[in-house]
Short mmCIF file of C-alpha atoms in Angstrom, two decimals:
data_model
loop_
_atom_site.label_atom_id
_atom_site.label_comp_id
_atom_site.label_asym_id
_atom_site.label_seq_id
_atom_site.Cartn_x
_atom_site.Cartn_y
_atom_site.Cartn_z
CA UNK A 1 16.53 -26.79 -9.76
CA UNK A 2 17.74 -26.48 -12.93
CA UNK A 3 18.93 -22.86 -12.39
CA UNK A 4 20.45 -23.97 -9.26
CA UNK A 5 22.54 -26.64 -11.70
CA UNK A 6 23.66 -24.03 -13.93
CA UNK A 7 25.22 -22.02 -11.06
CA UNK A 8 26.72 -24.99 -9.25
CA UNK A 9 28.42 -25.49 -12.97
CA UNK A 10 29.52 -22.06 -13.55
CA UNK A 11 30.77 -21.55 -10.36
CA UNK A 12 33.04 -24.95 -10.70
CA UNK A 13 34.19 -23.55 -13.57
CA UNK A 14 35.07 -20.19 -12.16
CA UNK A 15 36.96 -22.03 -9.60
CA UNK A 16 39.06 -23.61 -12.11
CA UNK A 17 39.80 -20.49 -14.32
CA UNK A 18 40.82 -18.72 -10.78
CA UNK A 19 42.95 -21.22 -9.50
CA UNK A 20 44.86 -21.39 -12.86
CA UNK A 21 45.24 -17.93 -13.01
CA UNK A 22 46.70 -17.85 -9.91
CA UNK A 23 49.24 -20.73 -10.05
CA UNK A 24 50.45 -18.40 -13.20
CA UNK A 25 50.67 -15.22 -10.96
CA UNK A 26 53.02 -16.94 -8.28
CA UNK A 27 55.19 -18.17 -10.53
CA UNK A 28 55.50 -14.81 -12.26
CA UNK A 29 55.65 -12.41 -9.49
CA UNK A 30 58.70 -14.18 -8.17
CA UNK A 31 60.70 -14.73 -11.84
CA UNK A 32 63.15 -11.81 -10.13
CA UNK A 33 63.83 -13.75 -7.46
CA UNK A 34 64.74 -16.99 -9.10
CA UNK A 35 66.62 -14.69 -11.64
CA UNK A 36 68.52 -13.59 -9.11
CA UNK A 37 69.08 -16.44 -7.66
CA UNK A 38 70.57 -18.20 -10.32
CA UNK A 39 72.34 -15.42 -12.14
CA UNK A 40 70.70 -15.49 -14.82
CA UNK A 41 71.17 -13.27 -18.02
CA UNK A 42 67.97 -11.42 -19.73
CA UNK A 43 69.13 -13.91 -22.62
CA UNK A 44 69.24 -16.83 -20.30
CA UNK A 45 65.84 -16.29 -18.75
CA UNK A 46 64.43 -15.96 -22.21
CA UNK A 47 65.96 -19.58 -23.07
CA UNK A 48 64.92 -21.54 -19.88
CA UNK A 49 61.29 -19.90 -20.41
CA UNK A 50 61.23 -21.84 -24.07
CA UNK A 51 61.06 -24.38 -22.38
CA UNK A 52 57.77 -23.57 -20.24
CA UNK A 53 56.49 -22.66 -23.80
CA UNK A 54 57.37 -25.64 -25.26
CA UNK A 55 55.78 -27.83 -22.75
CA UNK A 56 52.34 -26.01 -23.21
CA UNK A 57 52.69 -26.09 -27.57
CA UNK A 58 52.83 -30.03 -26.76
CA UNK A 59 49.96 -30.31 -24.46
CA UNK A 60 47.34 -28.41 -26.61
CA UNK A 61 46.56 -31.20 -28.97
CA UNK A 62 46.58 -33.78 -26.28
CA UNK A 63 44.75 -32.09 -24.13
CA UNK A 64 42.04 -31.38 -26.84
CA UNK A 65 41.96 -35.17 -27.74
CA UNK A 66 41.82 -36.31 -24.35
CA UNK A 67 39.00 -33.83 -23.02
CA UNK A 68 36.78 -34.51 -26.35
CA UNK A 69 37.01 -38.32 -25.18
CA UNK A 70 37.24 -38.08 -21.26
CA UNK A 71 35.26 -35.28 -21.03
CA UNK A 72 36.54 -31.84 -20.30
CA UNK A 73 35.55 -31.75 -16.46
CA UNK A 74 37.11 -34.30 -14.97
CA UNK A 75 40.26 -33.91 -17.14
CA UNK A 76 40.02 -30.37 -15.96
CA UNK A 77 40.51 -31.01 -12.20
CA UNK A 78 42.69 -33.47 -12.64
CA UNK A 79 45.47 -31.04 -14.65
CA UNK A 80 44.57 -29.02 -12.01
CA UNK A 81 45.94 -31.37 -9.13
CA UNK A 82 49.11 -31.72 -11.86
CA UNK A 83 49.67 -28.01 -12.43
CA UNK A 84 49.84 -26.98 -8.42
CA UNK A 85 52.43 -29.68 -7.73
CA UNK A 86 54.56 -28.61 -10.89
CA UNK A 87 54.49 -25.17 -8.90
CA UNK A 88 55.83 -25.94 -5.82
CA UNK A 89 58.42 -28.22 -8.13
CA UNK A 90 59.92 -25.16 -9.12
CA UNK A 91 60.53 -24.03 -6.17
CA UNK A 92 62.67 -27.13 -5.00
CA UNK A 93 65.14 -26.54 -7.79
CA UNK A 94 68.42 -26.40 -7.17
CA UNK A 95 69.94 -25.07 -10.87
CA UNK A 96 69.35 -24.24 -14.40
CA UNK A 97 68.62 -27.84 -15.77
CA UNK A 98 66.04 -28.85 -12.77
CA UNK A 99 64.20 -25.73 -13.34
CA UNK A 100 64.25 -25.74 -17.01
CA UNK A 101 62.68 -29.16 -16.92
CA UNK A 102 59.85 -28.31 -14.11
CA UNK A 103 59.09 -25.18 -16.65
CA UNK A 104 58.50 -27.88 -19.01
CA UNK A 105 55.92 -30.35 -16.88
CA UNK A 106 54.43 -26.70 -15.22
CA UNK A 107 53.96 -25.26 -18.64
CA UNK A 108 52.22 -28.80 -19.68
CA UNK A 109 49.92 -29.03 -16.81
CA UNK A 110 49.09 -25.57 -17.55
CA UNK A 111 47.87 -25.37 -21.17
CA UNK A 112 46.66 -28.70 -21.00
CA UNK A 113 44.25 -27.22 -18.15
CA UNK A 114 43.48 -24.12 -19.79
CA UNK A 115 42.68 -26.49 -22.83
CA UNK A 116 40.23 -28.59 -20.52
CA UNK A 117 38.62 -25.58 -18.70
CA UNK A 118 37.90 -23.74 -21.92
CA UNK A 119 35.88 -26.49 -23.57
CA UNK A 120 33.84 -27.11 -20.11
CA UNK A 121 33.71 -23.24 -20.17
CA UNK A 122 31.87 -23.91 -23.12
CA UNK A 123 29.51 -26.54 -21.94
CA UNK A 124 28.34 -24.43 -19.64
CA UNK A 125 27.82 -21.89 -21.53
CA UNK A 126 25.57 -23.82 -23.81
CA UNK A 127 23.75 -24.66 -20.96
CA UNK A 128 23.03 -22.05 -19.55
CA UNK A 129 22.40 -19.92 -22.22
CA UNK A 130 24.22 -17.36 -21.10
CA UNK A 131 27.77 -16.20 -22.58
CA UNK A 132 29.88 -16.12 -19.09
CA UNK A 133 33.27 -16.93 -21.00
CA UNK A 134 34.57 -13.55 -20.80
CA UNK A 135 33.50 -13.36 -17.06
CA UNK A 136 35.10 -16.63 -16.50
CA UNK A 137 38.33 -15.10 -18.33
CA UNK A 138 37.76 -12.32 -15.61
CA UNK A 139 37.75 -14.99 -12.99
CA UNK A 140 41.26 -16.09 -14.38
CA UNK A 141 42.84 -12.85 -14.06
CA UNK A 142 41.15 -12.24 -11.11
CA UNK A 143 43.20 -15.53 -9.69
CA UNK A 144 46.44 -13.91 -11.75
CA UNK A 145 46.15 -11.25 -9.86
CA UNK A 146 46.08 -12.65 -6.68
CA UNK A 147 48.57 -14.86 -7.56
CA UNK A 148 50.77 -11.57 -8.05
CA UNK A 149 49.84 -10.01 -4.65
CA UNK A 150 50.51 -12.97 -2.87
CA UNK A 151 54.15 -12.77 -4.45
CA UNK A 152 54.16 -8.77 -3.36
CA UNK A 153 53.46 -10.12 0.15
CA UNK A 154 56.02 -12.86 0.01
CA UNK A 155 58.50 -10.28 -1.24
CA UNK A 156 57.60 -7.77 1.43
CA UNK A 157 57.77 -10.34 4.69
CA UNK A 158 61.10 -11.86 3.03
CA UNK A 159 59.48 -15.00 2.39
CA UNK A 160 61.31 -17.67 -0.02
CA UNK A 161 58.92 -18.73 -3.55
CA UNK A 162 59.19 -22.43 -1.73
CA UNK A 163 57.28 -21.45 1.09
CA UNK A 164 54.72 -18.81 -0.54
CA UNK A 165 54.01 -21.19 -2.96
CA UNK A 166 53.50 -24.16 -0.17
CA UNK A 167 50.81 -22.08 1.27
CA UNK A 168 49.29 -19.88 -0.98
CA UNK A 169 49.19 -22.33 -3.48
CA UNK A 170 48.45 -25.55 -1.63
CA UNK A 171 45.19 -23.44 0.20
CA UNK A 172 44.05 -21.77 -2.98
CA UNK A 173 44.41 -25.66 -4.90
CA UNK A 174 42.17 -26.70 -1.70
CA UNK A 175 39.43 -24.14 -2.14
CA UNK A 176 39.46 -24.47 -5.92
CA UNK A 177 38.92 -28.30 -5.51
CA UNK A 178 36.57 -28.18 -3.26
CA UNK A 179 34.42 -25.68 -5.67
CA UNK A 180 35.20 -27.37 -8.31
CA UNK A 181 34.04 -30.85 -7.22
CA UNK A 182 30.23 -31.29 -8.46
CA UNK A 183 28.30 -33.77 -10.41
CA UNK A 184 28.83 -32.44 -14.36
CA UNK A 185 28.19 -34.56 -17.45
CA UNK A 186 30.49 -33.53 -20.02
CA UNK A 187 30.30 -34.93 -23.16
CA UNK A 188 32.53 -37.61 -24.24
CA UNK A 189 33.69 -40.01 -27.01
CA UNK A 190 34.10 -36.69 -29.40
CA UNK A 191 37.48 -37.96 -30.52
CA UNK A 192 37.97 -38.16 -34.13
CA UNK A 193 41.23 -39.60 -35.52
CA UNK A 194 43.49 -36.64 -36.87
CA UNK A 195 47.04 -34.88 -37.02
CA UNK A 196 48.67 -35.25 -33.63
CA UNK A 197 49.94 -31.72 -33.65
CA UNK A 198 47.51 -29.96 -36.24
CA UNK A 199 47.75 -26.55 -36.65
CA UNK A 200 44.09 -24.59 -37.69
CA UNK A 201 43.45 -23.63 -41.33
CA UNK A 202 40.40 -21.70 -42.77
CA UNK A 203 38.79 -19.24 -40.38
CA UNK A 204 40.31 -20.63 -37.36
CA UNK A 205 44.29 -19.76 -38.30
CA UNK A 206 43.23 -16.59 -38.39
CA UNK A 207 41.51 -16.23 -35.42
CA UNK A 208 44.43 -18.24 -33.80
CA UNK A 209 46.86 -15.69 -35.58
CA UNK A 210 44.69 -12.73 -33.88
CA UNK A 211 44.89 -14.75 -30.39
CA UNK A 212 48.81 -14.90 -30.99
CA UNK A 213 49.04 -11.23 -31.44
CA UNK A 214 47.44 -10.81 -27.80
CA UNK A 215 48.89 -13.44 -25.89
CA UNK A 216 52.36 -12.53 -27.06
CA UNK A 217 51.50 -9.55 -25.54
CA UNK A 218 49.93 -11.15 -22.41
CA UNK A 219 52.50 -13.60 -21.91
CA UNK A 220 55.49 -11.00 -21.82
CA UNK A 221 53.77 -9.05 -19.14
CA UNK A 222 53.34 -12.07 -16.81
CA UNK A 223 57.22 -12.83 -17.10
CA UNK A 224 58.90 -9.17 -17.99
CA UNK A 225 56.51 -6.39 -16.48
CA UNK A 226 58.37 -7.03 -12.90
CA UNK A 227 61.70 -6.89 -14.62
CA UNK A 228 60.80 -4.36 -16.47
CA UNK A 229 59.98 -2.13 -13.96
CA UNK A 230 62.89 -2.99 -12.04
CA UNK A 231 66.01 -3.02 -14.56
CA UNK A 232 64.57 -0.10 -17.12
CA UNK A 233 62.67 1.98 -14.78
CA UNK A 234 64.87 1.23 -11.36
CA UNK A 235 61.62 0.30 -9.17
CA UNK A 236 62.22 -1.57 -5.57
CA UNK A 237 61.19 -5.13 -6.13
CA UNK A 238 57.94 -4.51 -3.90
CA UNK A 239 57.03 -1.97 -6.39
CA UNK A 240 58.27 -4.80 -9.46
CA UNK A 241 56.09 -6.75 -8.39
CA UNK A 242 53.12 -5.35 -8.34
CA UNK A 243 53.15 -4.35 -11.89
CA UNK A 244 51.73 -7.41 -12.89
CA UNK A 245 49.23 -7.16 -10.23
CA UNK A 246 48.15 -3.69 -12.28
CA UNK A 247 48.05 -5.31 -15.36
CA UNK A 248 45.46 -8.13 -14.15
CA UNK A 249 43.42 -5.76 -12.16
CA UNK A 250 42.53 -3.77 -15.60
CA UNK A 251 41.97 -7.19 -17.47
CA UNK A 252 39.81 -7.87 -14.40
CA UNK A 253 37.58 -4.94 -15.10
CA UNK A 254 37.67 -5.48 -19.23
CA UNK A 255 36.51 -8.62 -18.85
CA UNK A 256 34.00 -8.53 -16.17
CA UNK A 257 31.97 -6.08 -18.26
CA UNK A 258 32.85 -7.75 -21.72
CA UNK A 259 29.69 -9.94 -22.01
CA UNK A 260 27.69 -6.26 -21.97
CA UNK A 261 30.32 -4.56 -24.50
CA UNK A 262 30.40 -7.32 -26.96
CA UNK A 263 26.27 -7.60 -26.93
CA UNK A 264 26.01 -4.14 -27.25
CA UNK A 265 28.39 -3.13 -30.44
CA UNK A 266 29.86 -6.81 -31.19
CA UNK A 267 33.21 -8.27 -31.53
CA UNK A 268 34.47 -6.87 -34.30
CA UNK A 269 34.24 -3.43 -32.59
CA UNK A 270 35.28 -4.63 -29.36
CA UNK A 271 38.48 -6.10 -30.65
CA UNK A 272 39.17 -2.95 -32.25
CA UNK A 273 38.98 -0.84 -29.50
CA UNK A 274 40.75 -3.58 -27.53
CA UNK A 275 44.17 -3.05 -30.23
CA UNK A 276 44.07 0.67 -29.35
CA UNK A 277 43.85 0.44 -25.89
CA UNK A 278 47.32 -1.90 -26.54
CA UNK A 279 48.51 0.09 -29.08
CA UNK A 280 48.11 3.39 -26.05
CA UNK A 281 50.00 0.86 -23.53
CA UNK A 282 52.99 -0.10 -25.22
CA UNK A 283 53.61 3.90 -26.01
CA UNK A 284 53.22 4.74 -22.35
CA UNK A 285 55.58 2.23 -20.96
CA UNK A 286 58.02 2.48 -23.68
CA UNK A 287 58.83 6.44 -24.42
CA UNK A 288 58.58 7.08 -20.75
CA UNK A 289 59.82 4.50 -18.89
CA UNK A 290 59.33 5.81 -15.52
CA UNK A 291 57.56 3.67 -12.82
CA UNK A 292 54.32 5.72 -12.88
CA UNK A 293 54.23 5.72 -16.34
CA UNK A 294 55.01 2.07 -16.83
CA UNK A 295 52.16 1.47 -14.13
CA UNK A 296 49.61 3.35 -16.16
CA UNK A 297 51.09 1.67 -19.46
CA UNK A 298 51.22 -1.91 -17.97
CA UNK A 299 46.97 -1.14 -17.09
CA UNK A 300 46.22 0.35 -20.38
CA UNK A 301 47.61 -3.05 -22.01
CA UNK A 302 45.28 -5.27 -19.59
CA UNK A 303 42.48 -3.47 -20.91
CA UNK A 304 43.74 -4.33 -24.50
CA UNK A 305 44.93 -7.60 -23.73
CA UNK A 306 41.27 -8.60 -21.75
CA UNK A 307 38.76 -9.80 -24.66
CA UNK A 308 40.37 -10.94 -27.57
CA UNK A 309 41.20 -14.44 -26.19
CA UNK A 310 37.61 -14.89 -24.66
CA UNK A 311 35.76 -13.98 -27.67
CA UNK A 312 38.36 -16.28 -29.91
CA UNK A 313 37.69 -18.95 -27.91
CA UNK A 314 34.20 -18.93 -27.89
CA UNK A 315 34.54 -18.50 -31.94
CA UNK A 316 36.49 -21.72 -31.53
CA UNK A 317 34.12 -23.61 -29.53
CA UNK A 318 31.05 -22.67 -32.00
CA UNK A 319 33.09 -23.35 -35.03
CA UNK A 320 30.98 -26.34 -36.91
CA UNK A 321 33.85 -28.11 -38.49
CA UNK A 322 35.64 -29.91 -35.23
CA UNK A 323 34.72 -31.14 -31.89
CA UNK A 324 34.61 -28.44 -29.24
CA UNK A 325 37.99 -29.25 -27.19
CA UNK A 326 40.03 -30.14 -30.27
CA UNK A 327 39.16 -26.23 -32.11
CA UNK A 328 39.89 -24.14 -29.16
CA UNK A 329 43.36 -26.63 -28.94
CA UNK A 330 43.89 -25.78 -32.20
CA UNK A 331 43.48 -21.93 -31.67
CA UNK A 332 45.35 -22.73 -28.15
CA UNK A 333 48.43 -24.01 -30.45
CA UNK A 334 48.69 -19.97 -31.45
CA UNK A 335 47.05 -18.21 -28.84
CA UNK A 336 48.72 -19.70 -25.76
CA UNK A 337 51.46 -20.40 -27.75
CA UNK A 338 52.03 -16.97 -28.47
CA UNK A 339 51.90 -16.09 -24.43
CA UNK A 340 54.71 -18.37 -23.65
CA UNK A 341 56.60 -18.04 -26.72
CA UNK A 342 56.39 -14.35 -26.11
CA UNK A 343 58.70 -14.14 -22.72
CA UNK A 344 61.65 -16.24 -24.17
CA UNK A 345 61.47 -13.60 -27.52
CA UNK A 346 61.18 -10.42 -25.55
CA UNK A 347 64.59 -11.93 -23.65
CA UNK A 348 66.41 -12.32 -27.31
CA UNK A 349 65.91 -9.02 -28.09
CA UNK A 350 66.01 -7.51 -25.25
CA UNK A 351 69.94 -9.69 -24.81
CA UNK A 352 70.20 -7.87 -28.20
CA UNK A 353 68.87 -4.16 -28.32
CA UNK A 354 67.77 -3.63 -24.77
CA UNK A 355 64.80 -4.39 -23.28
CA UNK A 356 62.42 -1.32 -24.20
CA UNK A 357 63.14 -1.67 -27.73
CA UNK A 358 61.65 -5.21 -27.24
CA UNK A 359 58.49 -3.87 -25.88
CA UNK A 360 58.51 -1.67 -28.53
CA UNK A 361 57.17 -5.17 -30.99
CA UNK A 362 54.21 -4.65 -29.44
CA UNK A 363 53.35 -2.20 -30.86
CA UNK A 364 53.30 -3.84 -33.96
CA UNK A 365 50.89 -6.03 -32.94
CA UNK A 366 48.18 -4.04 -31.51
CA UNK A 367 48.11 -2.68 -35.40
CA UNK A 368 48.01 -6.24 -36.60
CA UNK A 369 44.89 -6.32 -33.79
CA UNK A 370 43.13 -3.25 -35.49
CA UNK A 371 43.16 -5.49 -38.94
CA UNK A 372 42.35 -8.96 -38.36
CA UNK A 373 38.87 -8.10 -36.24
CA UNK A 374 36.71 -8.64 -38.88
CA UNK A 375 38.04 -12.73 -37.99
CA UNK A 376 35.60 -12.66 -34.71
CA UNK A 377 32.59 -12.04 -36.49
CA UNK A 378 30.32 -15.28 -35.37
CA UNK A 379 30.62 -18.15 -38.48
CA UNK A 380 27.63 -19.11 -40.52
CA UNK A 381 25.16 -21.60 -39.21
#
């Protein structure tokens, strides 16, 4: 019985990491289209997308608050219900300022879940026994990349982001809710007075500063690998679009077997070998810049890109000095941070020196990767 309630808790869980994922993936495999659409600049992509970053920064230390007080399940699937409407918001706008404010609520309903769904992630974790939170990650990308695919579908049967996100994302919501919905007592009343927007310090900023390096990364995949692929490399926007879809599937695999690798040789060393992978990515896609090439760049990255958030987020959720929710928000505040900050920057510099020098950054930090690892290593007792 009590097995059985450990499975009916992962597998909510799971549910909620997938359909998160997957709200992501829509709205990324179709950024072409409503680039297109509203002829918009590589510099005026990168400012609208601030503001999808900005509503996430804001939501971290809320979310942490409210899920340490609430209780992170139920705040979960209730962001959840927020985040799928904000999606189908965006589809319903009709310029620059209506979208740049639905970027805003979607990129708040968004971290604030991810916030929620970690620190439950954890729960069940601890009660299980078992450490599932890179499989769960898995589960996310697994969602992300379905997300994509369902945008290389839409793109294929000339299908508008309004209506692929009315059905793809209103049925995957459904099934996700419907997994998602069991008896779970989270803890509550964790709340402790504190900064509104507090940034980590001690061990934590630096394994938030090590999450920012990867999600920077991570982040400007989900909103440039399509363009990428079509404006530097000339691919057909079928093709575009599946480059995201690439890049999840390898994250996919990383992750799925990244409980194993980390018991077997430890997070230090897996975090290493996850900043060459990235390091091997970003010189594939950028000195070659041909579709295939890109392809097996934009793979090589999701296999760098896969464990370092799962493994800083369970460091977060062990760490002894905060309640659960609020220390991963706090890592959040850099990590996730540094995925939606990441878009608007590449668009900057790729506005001012062209968009594979831009991918070129990361580069720089896959190396910074390599020497922060030792940050993972599990904190005292």
């Amino acid at each position: 019985m009590v097995g059985q309630k450990h499975l009916a808790g992962a597998t909510a869980v799971a549910a909620m990491f997938s359909l998160n994922g997957a709200l992501l993936g829509m709205w990324a495999s179709r950024i072409p289209a409503f680039k297109d659409s509203l002829g918009l600049s590589h510099a005026g992509l990168g400012l609208v997308l601030l503001f999808l970053a900005g509503g996430a920064i804001l939501s971290f230390p809320v979310a942490g608050r409210i899920s340490d007080r609430h209780g992170a399940a139920p705040v979960a699937r209730w962001l959840a219900l927020a985040n799928a409407a904000c999606l189908i918001g965006l589809a319903l706008c009709p310029n620059l300022a209506t979208l740049a404010l639905m970027l805003f609520l979607f990129g708040a309903s968004h971290g604030a879940m991810d916030v929620a769904m970690n620190a439950w992630a954890a729960e069940s974790d601890r009660a299980s026994g078992k450490t599932l939170m890179p499989v769960f990650h898995a589960i996310w990308s697994v969602g992300a990349g379905l997300g994509a695919m369902s945008g290389v579908t839409a793109v294929a049967l000339s299908t508008s982001p309004l209506l692929q996100y009315l059905v793809a994302g209103t049925a995957v919501t459904i099934f996700s809710m419907w997994c998602a919905h069991i008896p779970w007592q989270s803890r509550t009343g964790q709340s402790q007075s504190a900064a509104m927007f507090p940034l980590p310090k001690g061990p934590l900023l630096l394994v938030g500063l090590l999450c920012f390096c990867s999600t920077l990364g991570e982040g400007a995949m989900a909103d440039w690998s399509a363009v990428f692929l079509s404006d530097v490399t000339g691919a057909g926007e079928g093709l575009a679009a599946s480059g995201y879809a690439a890049f999840s599937a390898t994250m996919i695999l990383v992750r799925l077997s990244g409980a194993f690798l980390i018991r077997v040789i430890g997070p230090v060393a897996a975090t290493r070998i996850s900043g060459g992978f990235a390091l091997t990515g970003v010189v594939l896609t950028v000195s070659f810049a041909t579709p295939s090439a890109t392809l097996i760049g934009l793979a090589f990255l999701g296999l760098g890109y896969g464990l370092v958030v799962p493994m800083a987020f369970s460091r977060a959720a062990n760490d002894t000095s905060l309640p659960q929710a609020q220390a991963i928000a706090q890592v959040a505040t850099l990590s996730y941070g540094g995925m939606l900050i990441g878009p608007p920057v590449i668009g900057f510099m790729a506005a001012a020196f062209g968009l594979r020098t831009a991918f070129g950054v990361l580069a720089l930090l896959a190396l910074l990767t390599l020497l922060l690892a030792t940050v993972l290593r599990p904190p005292p007792q």
